[in-house]
Coordinates of C-alpha atoms in Angstrom, one line a residue:
Chain A
M642 CA -147.4 108.1 31.0
R643 CA -146.6 112.0 30.8
R644 CA -150.4 113.0 30.8
F645 CA -151.1 110.3 34.3
L646 CA -148.0 112.3 36.0
V647 CA -149.9 115.2 35.4
A648 CA -153.3 114.1 36.2
A649 CA -151.3 112.9 39.8
L650 CA -149.5 116.5 40.0
L651 CA -153.5 117.9 40.3
L652 CA -154.5 115.6 42.8
I653 CA -151.2 116.3 44.8
G654 CA -150.3 119.5 43.9
V655 CA -147.9 121.6 41.7
P656 CA -144.2 122.9 42.6
A657 CA -144.5 126.1 43.0
A658 CA -141.1 127.1 45.5
H659 CA -138.6 127.6 45.5
A660 CA -135.5 127.9 47.7
T661 CA -132.0 127.4 46.5
L662 CA -128.6 127.9 48.3
L663 CA -126.1 128.9 46.4
Q664 CA -122.3 129.0 46.4
R665 CA -121.2 132.6 45.8
F666 CA -119.5 133.0 42.0
E667 CA -117.9 135.8 40.8
I668 CA -116.7 136.8 37.3
E669 CA -113.4 133.8 37.7
D670 CA -115.1 131.8 39.9
L671 CA -118.1 131.0 36.3
A672 CA -114.7 130.8 33.8
R673 CA -113.4 128.7 35.9
H674 CA -116.2 125.8 36.0
S675 CA -117.6 126.8 32.9
E676 CA -117.0 124.7 29.4
A677 CA -117.4 127.2 27.3
V678 CA -118.2 131.0 28.1
A679 CA -120.3 132.5 25.1
V680 CA -122.3 135.4 23.9
V681 CA -125.7 134.2 22.8
R682 CA -129.2 135.5 21.4
V683 CA -132.6 133.2 23.0
L684 CA -134.5 132.1 20.4
E685 CA -137.0 130.4 22.2
V686 CA -138.3 129.3 25.3
K687 CA -140.4 126.8 26.2
A688 CA -141.5 125.2 28.7
A689 CA -143.2 121.7 29.7
W690 CA -144.5 119.0 32.1
E691 CA -141.7 115.8 31.3
D692 CA -142.1 112.4 32.4
D693 CA -140.6 112.8 36.4
A694 CA -143.2 114.9 36.8
M695 CA -141.7 118.2 36.8
I696 CA -142.0 121.3 34.7
R697 CA -138.5 121.8 33.4
T698 CA -138.1 125.0 30.5
R699 CA -135.2 124.4 27.9
V700 CA -134.0 127.7 26.3
R701 CA -132.3 127.2 22.7
L702 CA -129.7 129.8 22.4
G703 CA -127.6 130.8 19.3
V704 CA -124.5 131.1 19.2
E705 CA -122.9 135.0 18.0
R706 CA -119.4 134.6 19.4
V707 CA -117.5 132.2 22.1
I708 CA -115.4 133.8 24.3
A709 CA -113.8 131.0 25.9
G710 CA -114.4 126.8 25.6
R711 CA -115.6 125.4 22.6
A712 CA -119.4 125.6 21.9
P713 CA -121.7 124.4 18.9
R714 CA -124.0 127.4 16.8
E715 CA -126.9 126.1 18.9
V716 CA -127.1 125.0 22.8
T717 CA -130.0 123.6 25.0
V718 CA -130.2 125.5 28.2
V719 CA -132.2 123.2 30.1
I720 CA -133.8 125.0 33.7
A721 CA -135.6 123.2 36.7
G722 CA -139.3 124.9 36.4
G723 CA -140.7 127.3 34.3
T724 CA -144.9 127.3 33.6
V725 CA -147.2 125.7 31.6
G726 CA -150.7 126.8 31.4
E727 CA -151.6 127.9 35.0
A728 CA -149.2 125.6 36.1
S729 CA -145.7 127.4 37.4
A730 CA -143.0 125.3 39.5
T731 CA -140.5 127.9 40.7
V732 CA -137.3 126.7 41.8
G733 CA -135.4 129.4 42.8
G734 CA -132.1 130.8 42.0
M735 CA -132.6 130.0 38.0
P736 CA -131.7 131.5 35.3
A737 CA -134.4 133.9 33.7
F738 CA -134.4 133.9 29.3
A739 CA -136.4 136.1 27.1
A740 CA -136.5 135.1 23.3
G741 CA -134.8 138.1 21.5
E742 CA -132.6 138.9 23.7
R743 CA -128.6 138.9 23.5
M744 CA -126.6 137.4 27.2
V745 CA -123.6 136.2 27.6
V746 CA -123.6 133.0 29.2
F747 CA -121.4 130.7 31.6
L748 CA -121.7 126.8 30.3
E749 CA -121.4 123.9 31.6
P750 CA -122.6 119.9 30.4
R751 CA -125.8 118.6 32.0
K752 CA -125.6 115.0 32.9
S753 CA -128.9 114.2 31.4
G754 CA -128.6 116.3 28.1
G755 CA -128.4 119.6 27.2
M756 CA -126.2 122.8 28.9
H757 CA -126.5 124.2 32.6
V758 CA -125.7 127.9 33.6
V759 CA -123.1 127.6 35.7
G760 CA -124.2 129.3 39.3
A761 CA -127.1 129.6 38.2
F762 CA -128.5 132.8 37.7
Q763 CA -124.9 133.7 38.5
G764 CA -123.9 132.8 34.9
A765 CA -126.6 134.7 33.0
F766 CA -126.2 138.5 32.1
R767 CA -128.4 140.7 29.9
L768 CA -126.5 142.5 27.2
V769 CA -127.4 146.3 27.4
T770 CA -126.1 149.3 25.9
E771 CA -125.2 151.7 28.2
A772 CA -127.1 155.0 27.2
E773 CA -124.2 157.5 27.9
T774 CA -121.0 155.6 26.4
G775 CA -122.9 153.9 24.2
M776 CA -120.6 150.7 25.3
P777 CA -122.0 147.0 26.3
L778 CA -122.4 146.4 29.9
A779 CA -122.9 142.9 30.7
V780 CA -126.0 142.6 33.5
R781 CA -127.5 139.7 36.3
E782 CA -130.3 141.6 37.9
A783 CA -130.4 140.0 41.7
A784 CA -131.5 136.9 42.6
K785 CA -135.2 135.7 43.0
G786 CA -135.2 133.0 45.7
A787 CA -131.7 132.1 45.9
A788 CA -129.3 132.7 49.4
F789 CA -125.4 132.7 49.5
Y790 CA -123.4 130.6 51.3
G791 CA -120.4 132.2 53.5
V792 CA -120.9 135.6 52.4
E793 CA -120.2 137.5 55.2
E794 CA -122.2 141.0 54.0
E795 CA -125.1 141.2 52.1
D796 CA -125.3 140.4 48.4
D797 CA -128.2 140.0 46.2
G798 CA -126.4 139.1 42.9
A799 CA -126.9 142.0 41.6
R800 CA -123.8 142.7 39.1
S801 CA -123.4 145.1 36.3
L802 CA -119.8 145.8 34.4
Y803 CA -119.0 146.6 30.5
L804 CA -118.5 143.9 28.3
D805 CA -114.9 144.2 28.0
E806 CA -114.1 143.7 30.9
L807 CA -116.1 140.8 32.1
E808 CA -114.2 139.3 28.7
A809 CA -110.9 140.6 30.0
R810 CA -112.1 138.6 33.4
V811 CA -112.3 135.5 32.1
R812 CA -110.0 135.6 29.3
E813 CA -107.3 135.9 32.5
V814 CA -108.3 132.8 33.9
R815 CA -109.4 130.9 30.8
R816 CA -105.8 131.1 28.9
Chain B
M666 CA -156.6 137.4 64.7
K667 CA -154.0 136.4 61.8
R668 CA -155.2 138.7 59.9
A669 CA -155.1 141.5 62.6
I670 CA -151.7 140.3 63.1
V671 CA -150.6 140.9 59.8
L672 CA -151.9 143.7 59.2
A673 CA -149.7 145.2 61.9
L674 CA -146.8 143.5 60.9
V675 CA -147.2 145.2 57.3
L676 CA -148.1 148.5 58.7
A677 CA -146.2 148.8 61.6
P678 CA -143.7 151.9 61.2
A679 CA -140.7 149.6 61.0
P680 CA -140.8 148.3 57.4
V681 CA -138.8 145.1 57.2
L682 CA -140.3 141.9 58.4
A683 CA -137.9 139.4 60.2
Y684 CA -139.4 136.4 58.6
E685 CA -140.9 135.7 55.8
F686 CA -143.3 133.2 54.4
I687 CA -143.0 131.7 50.9
Q688 CA -145.8 132.9 49.3
R689 CA -148.1 131.4 46.6
G690 CA -151.5 133.5 44.7
G691 CA -150.6 135.7 48.0
N692 CA -151.1 133.3 50.8
S693 CA -148.2 131.4 52.8
M694 CA -147.4 128.0 52.3
R695 CA -148.2 126.0 55.2
W696 CA -148.5 122.1 56.1
P697 CA -152.0 121.8 57.1
N698 CA -150.8 118.7 59.8
A699 CA -148.6 119.2 63.0
A700 CA -146.7 115.8 62.0
I701 CA -144.2 115.8 59.3
D702 CA -142.9 112.6 58.0
Y703 CA -139.3 112.6 55.6
Y704 CA -137.0 109.9 54.0
Q705 CA -134.1 110.2 52.9
E706 CA -132.6 108.6 49.7
V707 CA -129.1 107.8 50.1
T708 CA -128.1 106.8 47.5
A709 CA -125.8 109.8 46.7
A710 CA -125.1 110.7 50.1
P711 CA -121.4 111.5 51.5
A712 CA -120.8 109.8 54.5
G713 CA -122.0 111.2 57.8
I714 CA -124.1 113.9 56.0
P715 CA -127.7 111.8 56.6
A716 CA -127.3 112.0 60.3
V717 CA -126.4 115.7 60.2
V718 CA -129.4 116.4 58.0
D719 CA -131.7 114.1 60.9
Q720 CA -129.7 116.8 63.3
A721 CA -131.3 120.0 61.3
F722 CA -134.8 118.1 61.4
D723 CA -134.4 117.5 65.0
T724 CA -133.0 121.0 66.1
W725 CA -136.1 122.5 64.5
D726 CA -138.2 119.7 66.0
L727 CA -137.4 120.9 69.6
L728 CA -138.7 123.9 69.5
P729 CA -141.6 123.9 72.1
S730 CA -143.5 126.8 71.0
I731 CA -144.2 125.1 67.4
T732 CA -147.0 121.9 67.0
V733 CA -144.7 120.8 63.9
S734 CA -142.7 117.7 64.5
F735 CA -141.2 115.5 62.1
T736 CA -140.6 111.5 62.3
K737 CA -138.0 110.0 59.8
V738 CA -140.3 107.1 58.0
G739 CA -137.0 105.7 56.8
Q740 CA -133.6 106.0 55.3
Q741 CA -132.5 103.9 52.3
A742 CA -130.5 103.8 48.6
G743 CA -133.1 103.2 45.9
G744 CA -136.9 102.7 45.7
L745 CA -137.3 106.4 46.5
N746 CA -137.4 109.1 43.5
R747 CA -134.4 111.9 44.1
G748 CA -134.8 115.4 43.0
F749 CA -138.1 117.3 42.8
T750 CA -140.7 114.8 41.9
A751 CA -143.9 115.1 42.9
D752 CA -144.5 111.4 44.7
G753 CA -146.4 112.5 47.5
V754 CA -143.4 112.1 49.9
N755 CA -141.2 114.1 50.7
V756 CA -137.6 113.4 50.6
V757 CA -134.1 114.2 51.1
S758 CA -131.8 113.1 48.5
Y759 CA -128.5 113.6 47.4
G760 CA -127.0 114.5 44.1
D761 CA -129.8 114.7 41.2
A762 CA -130.7 111.8 39.0
N763 CA -132.2 114.7 36.9
A764 CA -129.3 116.9 37.1
E765 CA -131.4 119.8 38.1
L766 CA -128.3 121.7 39.9
P767 CA -125.3 123.2 38.1
T768 CA -122.7 124.0 40.0
G769 CA -122.3 126.6 42.5
V770 CA -126.4 125.1 43.7
L771 CA -125.5 123.7 46.9
A772 CA -128.8 122.7 47.8
A773 CA -132.1 123.2 46.5
T774 CA -135.9 122.2 48.4
V775 CA -139.1 122.6 46.3
D776 CA -142.4 122.6 48.0
F777 CA -145.7 121.5 46.3
D778 CA -148.9 123.1 47.1
A779 CA -153.1 122.4 47.2
G780 CA -154.2 125.4 46.9
T781 CA -156.7 126.2 49.7
H782 CA -157.7 122.6 50.7
G783 CA -156.9 122.3 54.1
C784 CA -155.6 125.2 55.0
P785 CA -158.0 125.9 58.7
D786 CA -159.1 129.5 57.6
G787 CA -158.5 130.1 53.8
T788 CA -155.8 132.5 54.0
C789 CA -152.8 130.2 53.8
S790 CA -151.8 128.0 50.6
T791 CA -151.7 123.9 51.4
I792 CA -148.1 122.4 51.9
T793 CA -148.3 119.0 50.6
E794 CA -144.9 117.7 49.6
S795 CA -141.7 119.1 49.7
D796 CA -138.9 117.7 47.9
I797 CA -135.1 119.0 49.7
V798 CA -131.9 117.8 47.4
F799 CA -128.1 118.1 48.1
N800 CA -125.7 118.5 45.0
D801 CA -123.9 116.0 45.3
G802 CA -121.4 118.2 44.0
V803 CA -120.4 119.9 46.6
D804 CA -118.2 118.9 50.0
F805 CA -120.3 119.2 53.0
T806 CA -117.6 117.9 55.4
D807 CA -117.2 121.2 56.5
S808 CA -118.1 120.9 60.3
E809 CA -118.9 123.4 62.4
G810 CA -115.6 125.6 63.5
A811 CA -113.4 124.4 60.9
S812 CA -113.5 127.7 58.4
L813 CA -113.4 129.7 61.8
S814 CA -110.2 127.6 62.6
A815 CA -109.0 128.5 59.2
G816 CA -109.5 132.4 59.7
C817 CA -112.9 132.9 60.0
I818 CA -112.6 133.6 56.1
P819 CA -115.3 132.3 54.1
Q820 CA -115.0 129.3 51.9
V821 CA -111.1 129.2 52.3
T822 CA -111.6 125.3 53.1
G823 CA -113.8 125.2 50.0
R824 CA -116.1 123.1 52.0
F825 CA -119.5 123.7 53.6
D826 CA -121.6 122.9 56.3
A827 CA -124.0 120.5 56.0
E828 CA -126.0 121.5 59.2
A829 CA -126.4 124.9 58.7
V830 CA -127.1 124.2 54.7
A831 CA -129.7 121.5 55.7
L832 CA -131.4 124.0 59.1
H833 CA -132.0 126.2 56.2
E834 CA -133.2 124.6 53.7
I835 CA -135.7 122.8 55.6
G836 CA -136.9 126.1 57.1
H837 CA -137.6 126.5 53.2
L838 CA -139.6 122.8 53.7
L839 CA -141.7 124.7 56.7
G840 CA -142.3 127.5 54.2
L841 CA -140.3 130.3 55.2
Q842 CA -138.6 132.0 53.1
H843 CA -135.4 134.4 53.3
P844 CA -136.4 137.6 55.4
A845 CA -135.1 140.5 54.1
G846 CA -134.1 142.2 56.9
Q847 CA -133.6 141.3 60.2
T848 CA -134.5 141.9 64.0
Y849 CA -132.2 140.6 66.4
E850 CA -129.3 138.9 64.7
T851 CA -128.8 137.1 61.1
A852 CA -131.3 134.2 61.0
I853 CA -130.6 130.9 59.7
M854 CA -133.5 132.2 57.0
F855 CA -131.6 135.0 55.9
P856 CA -129.8 135.6 52.5
S857 CA -126.9 135.0 53.4
I858 CA -125.2 132.3 55.5
S859 CA -122.3 133.5 57.0
D860 CA -118.9 130.7 57.4
C861 CA -117.8 132.7 60.5
D862 CA -120.9 132.9 62.0
P863 CA -120.4 130.2 65.0
N864 CA -123.7 129.8 65.6
R865 CA -125.3 129.9 62.0
T866 CA -126.6 126.0 63.2
N867 CA -129.1 127.3 65.7
P868 CA -132.3 128.8 64.2
R869 CA -132.4 132.3 66.2
Q870 CA -134.9 134.2 67.2
D871 CA -136.1 135.9 63.7
D872 CA -136.1 132.0 62.6
I873 CA -138.5 130.7 65.4
D874 CA -140.6 133.6 65.5
G875 CA -141.9 132.8 61.7
V876 CA -142.8 129.1 62.5
T877 CA -144.1 129.9 65.1
F878 CA -146.0 132.7 64.0
M879 CA -147.4 129.5 61.7
Y880 CA -147.3 127.0 63.7
S881 CA -147.8 128.4 67.5
S882 CA -147.9 125.7 70.8
G883 CA -149.3 128.1 72.7
T884 CA -146.1 127.5 74.1
A885 CA -144.3 131.6 74.5
A886 CA -141.1 130.9 72.7
A887 CA -138.4 130.5 74.4
Y888 CA -134.5 132.3 73.0
P889 CA -131.0 131.6 74.5
G890 CA -129.0 133.9 74.5
F891 CA -126.3 134.6 76.7
T892 CA -123.4 137.7 76.8
V893 CA -119.8 136.7 77.9
G894 CA -117.5 139.5 80.3
Q895 CA -114.7 138.4 79.6
P896 CA -114.0 135.6 76.8
M897 CA -110.3 136.1 77.1
G898 CA -107.7 135.5 79.3
Y899 CA -104.6 134.0 80.6
P900 CA -105.1 130.9 82.8
P901 CA -106.9 130.7 85.3
H902 CA -109.5 132.9 84.0
T903 CA -112.9 133.8 85.8
V904 CA -115.2 134.4 83.3
S905 CA -119.0 136.2 84.1
F906 CA -121.9 134.8 82.0
T907 CA -124.9 137.2 81.5
D908 CA -128.2 135.6 80.5
T909 CA -129.9 137.7 77.7
S910 CA -132.5 135.1 76.7
T911 CA -136.1 135.8 76.1
G912 CA -139.6 134.0 76.8
S913 CA -141.1 131.6 79.2
I914 CA -138.1 130.2 80.8
T915 CA -137.8 127.2 83.6
S916 CA -134.6 126.3 83.7
Y917 CA -131.2 126.9 82.7
D918 CA -128.0 124.3 81.8
W919 CA -124.9 125.6 80.9
D920 CA -122.0 123.7 79.9
F921 CA -118.8 125.9 79.1
G922 CA -116.8 123.5 77.1
D923 CA -114.5 122.4 79.7
G924 CA -116.6 119.8 81.5
G925 CA -117.7 121.9 83.8
T926 CA -122.0 123.1 84.2
S927 CA -123.8 125.0 85.8
T928 CA -127.4 125.7 86.4
A929 CA -127.6 129.2 87.5
T930 CA -129.1 131.9 85.1
D931 CA -125.7 134.3 85.1
P932 CA -123.2 132.2 86.4
T933 CA -119.7 132.4 87.1
H934 CA -116.7 130.0 86.3
E935 CA -113.1 129.7 85.9
F936 CA -111.1 127.9 82.8
T937 CA -108.1 126.9 84.0
A938 CA -106.5 124.7 80.5
V939 CA -105.8 127.1 77.9
G940 CA -107.6 126.3 74.7
S941 CA -111.0 127.5 73.0
Y942 CA -114.0 126.9 74.6
T943 CA -117.5 126.7 73.0
V944 CA -120.5 127.4 75.3
R945 CA -123.9 125.7 74.9
L946 CA -126.8 127.1 77.6
T947 CA -129.7 125.0 76.7
L948 CA -133.7 126.3 77.7
N949 CA -136.4 124.6 79.4
G950 CA -134.1 121.4 77.8
T951 CA -134.7 121.8 75.0
T952 CA -133.5 125.3 73.3
S953 CA -130.5 125.8 72.9
S954 CA -127.7 128.3 72.0
E955 CA -123.9 127.4 71.1
V956 CA -121.4 130.1 71.0
N957 CA -118.0 128.3 69.3
D958 CA -114.5 130.0 70.6
A959 CA -117.4 131.8 73.2
V960 CA -114.3 131.5 75.1
V961 CA -110.4 131.6 74.4
V962 CA -107.7 130.8 77.1
V963 CA -104.3 131.9 76.5
A964 CA -100.8 130.9 77.5
R965 CA -99.4 133.4 79.7
P966 CA -96.3 135.2 78.1
E967 CA -93.6 135.1 79.8
P968 CA -91.4 138.8 77.9
D969 CA -88.0 139.3 78.7
F970 CA -85.3 140.7 76.9
S971 CA -81.4 141.1 76.7
A972 CA -79.8 144.1 75.3
D973 CA -76.1 144.0 72.7
V974 CA -74.3 146.8 74.9
V975 CA -75.9 148.1 78.2
A976 CA -73.2 151.2 79.6
G977 CA -71.3 153.3 77.9
D978 CA -71.1 157.3 76.3
P979 CA -73.4 159.4 74.8
P980 CA -74.6 158.8 72.0
L981 CA -75.3 155.7 73.0
T982 CA -77.1 153.0 70.4
V983 CA -78.5 149.5 72.2
N984 CA -79.9 146.7 70.6
F985 CA -82.3 145.3 72.2
S986 CA -83.4 141.3 71.9
N987 CA -85.9 140.0 72.7
S988 CA -86.2 136.5 73.9
T989 CA -89.8 135.8 75.3
P990 CA -91.3 132.5 73.9
N991 CA -93.3 132.3 71.3
A992 CA -92.6 135.9 70.5
T993 CA -94.6 135.4 66.7
Q994 CA -97.8 135.2 68.2
L995 CA -97.4 137.7 70.6
D996 CA -97.4 141.9 70.4
F997 CA -94.7 144.0 71.9
S998 CA -94.4 147.0 73.4
W999 CA -91.0 148.9 74.3
S1000 CA -90.5 151.2 76.5
F1001 CA -86.8 152.9 76.7
G1002 CA -87.3 155.0 79.8
D1003 CA -86.1 157.9 78.1
G1004 CA -89.8 158.4 76.6
G1005 CA -88.9 156.9 73.8
T1006 CA -91.3 153.4 73.1
S1007 CA -91.5 151.3 70.3
I1008 CA -93.6 148.2 68.7
Q1009 CA -91.3 146.5 66.9
R1010 CA -90.3 142.4 68.2
N1011 CA -86.5 143.7 68.7
A1012 CA -85.7 147.1 68.6
T1013 CA -82.8 149.8 68.4
H1014 CA -82.4 152.6 70.3
T1015 CA -80.1 155.8 70.9
Y1016 CA -79.5 157.5 74.5
D1017 CA -78.4 160.3 73.9
A1018 CA -78.7 161.8 77.8
V1019 CA -76.5 160.9 80.8
G1020 CA -78.7 158.4 83.1
Y1021 CA -80.1 155.4 84.4
Y1022 CA -82.6 153.7 82.1
T1023 CA -85.0 151.6 83.1
V1024 CA -86.5 149.1 80.0
Q1025 CA -89.6 147.5 80.1
L1026 CA -90.9 145.4 77.7
E1027 CA -94.9 144.3 77.3
A1028 CA -95.8 141.0 75.6
D1029 CA -99.9 140.5 74.6
A1030 CA -101.1 137.4 73.9
G1031 CA -104.7 139.2 73.0
P1032 CA -106.0 139.3 77.1
G1033 CA -103.7 142.0 77.9
P1034 CA -100.0 142.7 78.3
I1035 CA -97.6 141.1 80.8
T1036 CA -94.2 143.2 81.5
M1037 CA -91.0 142.5 82.3
T1038 CA -89.0 145.8 83.8
K1039 CA -85.3 145.7 84.4
T1040 CA -84.6 148.9 86.5
K1041 CA -81.5 151.2 85.6
Y1042 CA -80.9 149.0 83.2
I1043 CA -79.0 150.8 80.6
K1044 CA -76.4 153.7 81.9
V1045 CA -75.5 156.3 79.8
G1046 CA -71.8 158.2 80.6
N1047 CA -71.7 159.0 84.4
P1048 CA -75.0 159.5 86.2
A1049 CA -75.4 160.3 89.1
E1050 CA -75.5 157.6 92.1
E1051 CA -78.3 157.3 94.2
T1052 CA -77.3 155.9 97.1
L1053 CA -79.8 154.0 100.3
I1054 CA -79.4 155.6 103.5
P1055 CA -80.2 152.5 106.4
G1056 CA -83.7 153.5 107.9
C1057 CA -84.7 156.6 105.4
E1058 CA -87.1 156.6 103.3
C1059 CA -85.1 158.9 100.7
R1060 CA -82.0 159.0 98.0
V1061 CA -78.8 160.7 97.9
A1062 CA -77.5 161.5 94.9
H1063 CA -73.4 161.6 94.1
R1064 CA -71.2 161.8 91.8
R1065 CA -68.8 158.9 91.6
P1066 CA -65.5 161.0 91.3
S1067 CA -64.0 160.3 87.4
L1068 CA -60.4 160.6 86.9
G1069 CA -59.6 163.8 86.3
S1070 CA -61.4 165.1 89.0
A1071 CA -59.5 162.7 90.9
L1072 CA -56.1 163.7 89.7
L1073 CA -57.7 167.6 90.4
A1074 CA -58.1 166.8 93.8
L1075 CA -54.7 165.0 94.3
A1076 CA -52.8 168.2 92.7
A1077 CA -54.8 170.4 95.6
L1078 CA -53.7 167.9 98.4
A1079 CA -49.6 168.3 97.7
L1080 CA -50.6 172.3 97.3
V1081 CA -52.1 172.1 100.5
R1082 CA -49.4 170.1 102.3
R1083 CA -46.6 172.3 100.7
R1084 CA -47.9 175.5 101.9
R1085 CA -48.3 173.6 105.8

């Protein structure tokens, strides 16, 4: 079945783009919509053609610490799109993961298995160490292929804040 | 020729393009044919929303400057793939059977690409299919103006305008990407769509330039636009409209929102009733620009006031009570006649000097102040009287005798009589 679909796609074309309209979420909104907020390490990132003729990326995350809610020791986030060989399907605004990175993710259950990142790219922050202070920073890069609805000012979605502040804002909502 | 235009745009001093195309392998993605069919899969569609989406397709379709046209082939519940399935059919669906859209995603569009096959000059990448998915977890029932009437606070309603979202997503279907900048005004494809933009359900010039560049029909695009001379006033309120449209224009059709219409280029219209009016200008019978709340006519205020005391010796403290109807919706300005002023609704003022004072209260509902004047309303001490002399455009000031001065006069009179 999958082989048939991939053959069909070669005739029809591959999904390339990828434009997504988002509701802008701040930390509090993300926390409110999440089942769990956790510090995780990315264990594996794997994209594949699936039976419904769509490329999806499945990201295995090892949960190091739960900030709010409940999460098992390992979760799988499923993202629409990805790259398989020369075929690439990009759905705008989806979060990007790289194996080995530490991140903070806002998670919600996905109806057909696995987890979603709440607010698409908005709910995934890379953890880096600030050079000057040595403090952990949660960093979110600008959206790619996504736009915000209901926003007055120009906003590319990029954010950077100390992990302490992020956790405090989550707990303020989830206590 | 197209290459030359692209180069000119890239090399021009203004670095930011006001429209951009979805790229694939360095080429812009576009449809090879003029006719694009689409289906609506309405299994999880909120009531009324598919019709709004059709309207958004029509809006793009009616642009005379482009060759592309949309045809709705069918609308059904079931029997079509929902979501981003490469099946050769362009489908707008609601909710996603495969749950690809997390919370916070309103809608997404995926264009499928077959490389440069079918591309006329080899510089584009052919779109073979496009699917639009609306997130069924989102309330799309916000019609135009609902958030505006809520005070224009973005997302205050928690609802979203399906037409604005559809228009934006169909732009992606056509191959438009979010532009990095803007030339004229915020485009429908701009990375941020404002709830407070009353014109968010019309393609703007930047959008039209983008699709015209890709799918030009050879007809110069007409871009409707106008300015409103006096957007706010009291009834009857006469407003002049100035056309700022560009392009090839053969006709003007104005709809003033109160039943009045005009075919003039720069019309003037009198609004007789209180209300908020949406004004629409349609060019050539097709391309429209609509501005919600373009003219707002508010009830004329009727300022009035009283004072707890109107006469007394200095220092005289007077409490002024504002009895203007609907006072909470108005701005006020007091002028107490001695140089003192206040913008309080109810005011207190102390008069230190003897005199008559004329008090004014201005009430403003937005368009401008309406004034109530009470002449010589406050009397402090025994000020000089003013008497109008008949037949003379002049006044004579004199003092009313006080009790002391009267007694003094009587004593002087008695002294004179005794001497006699």
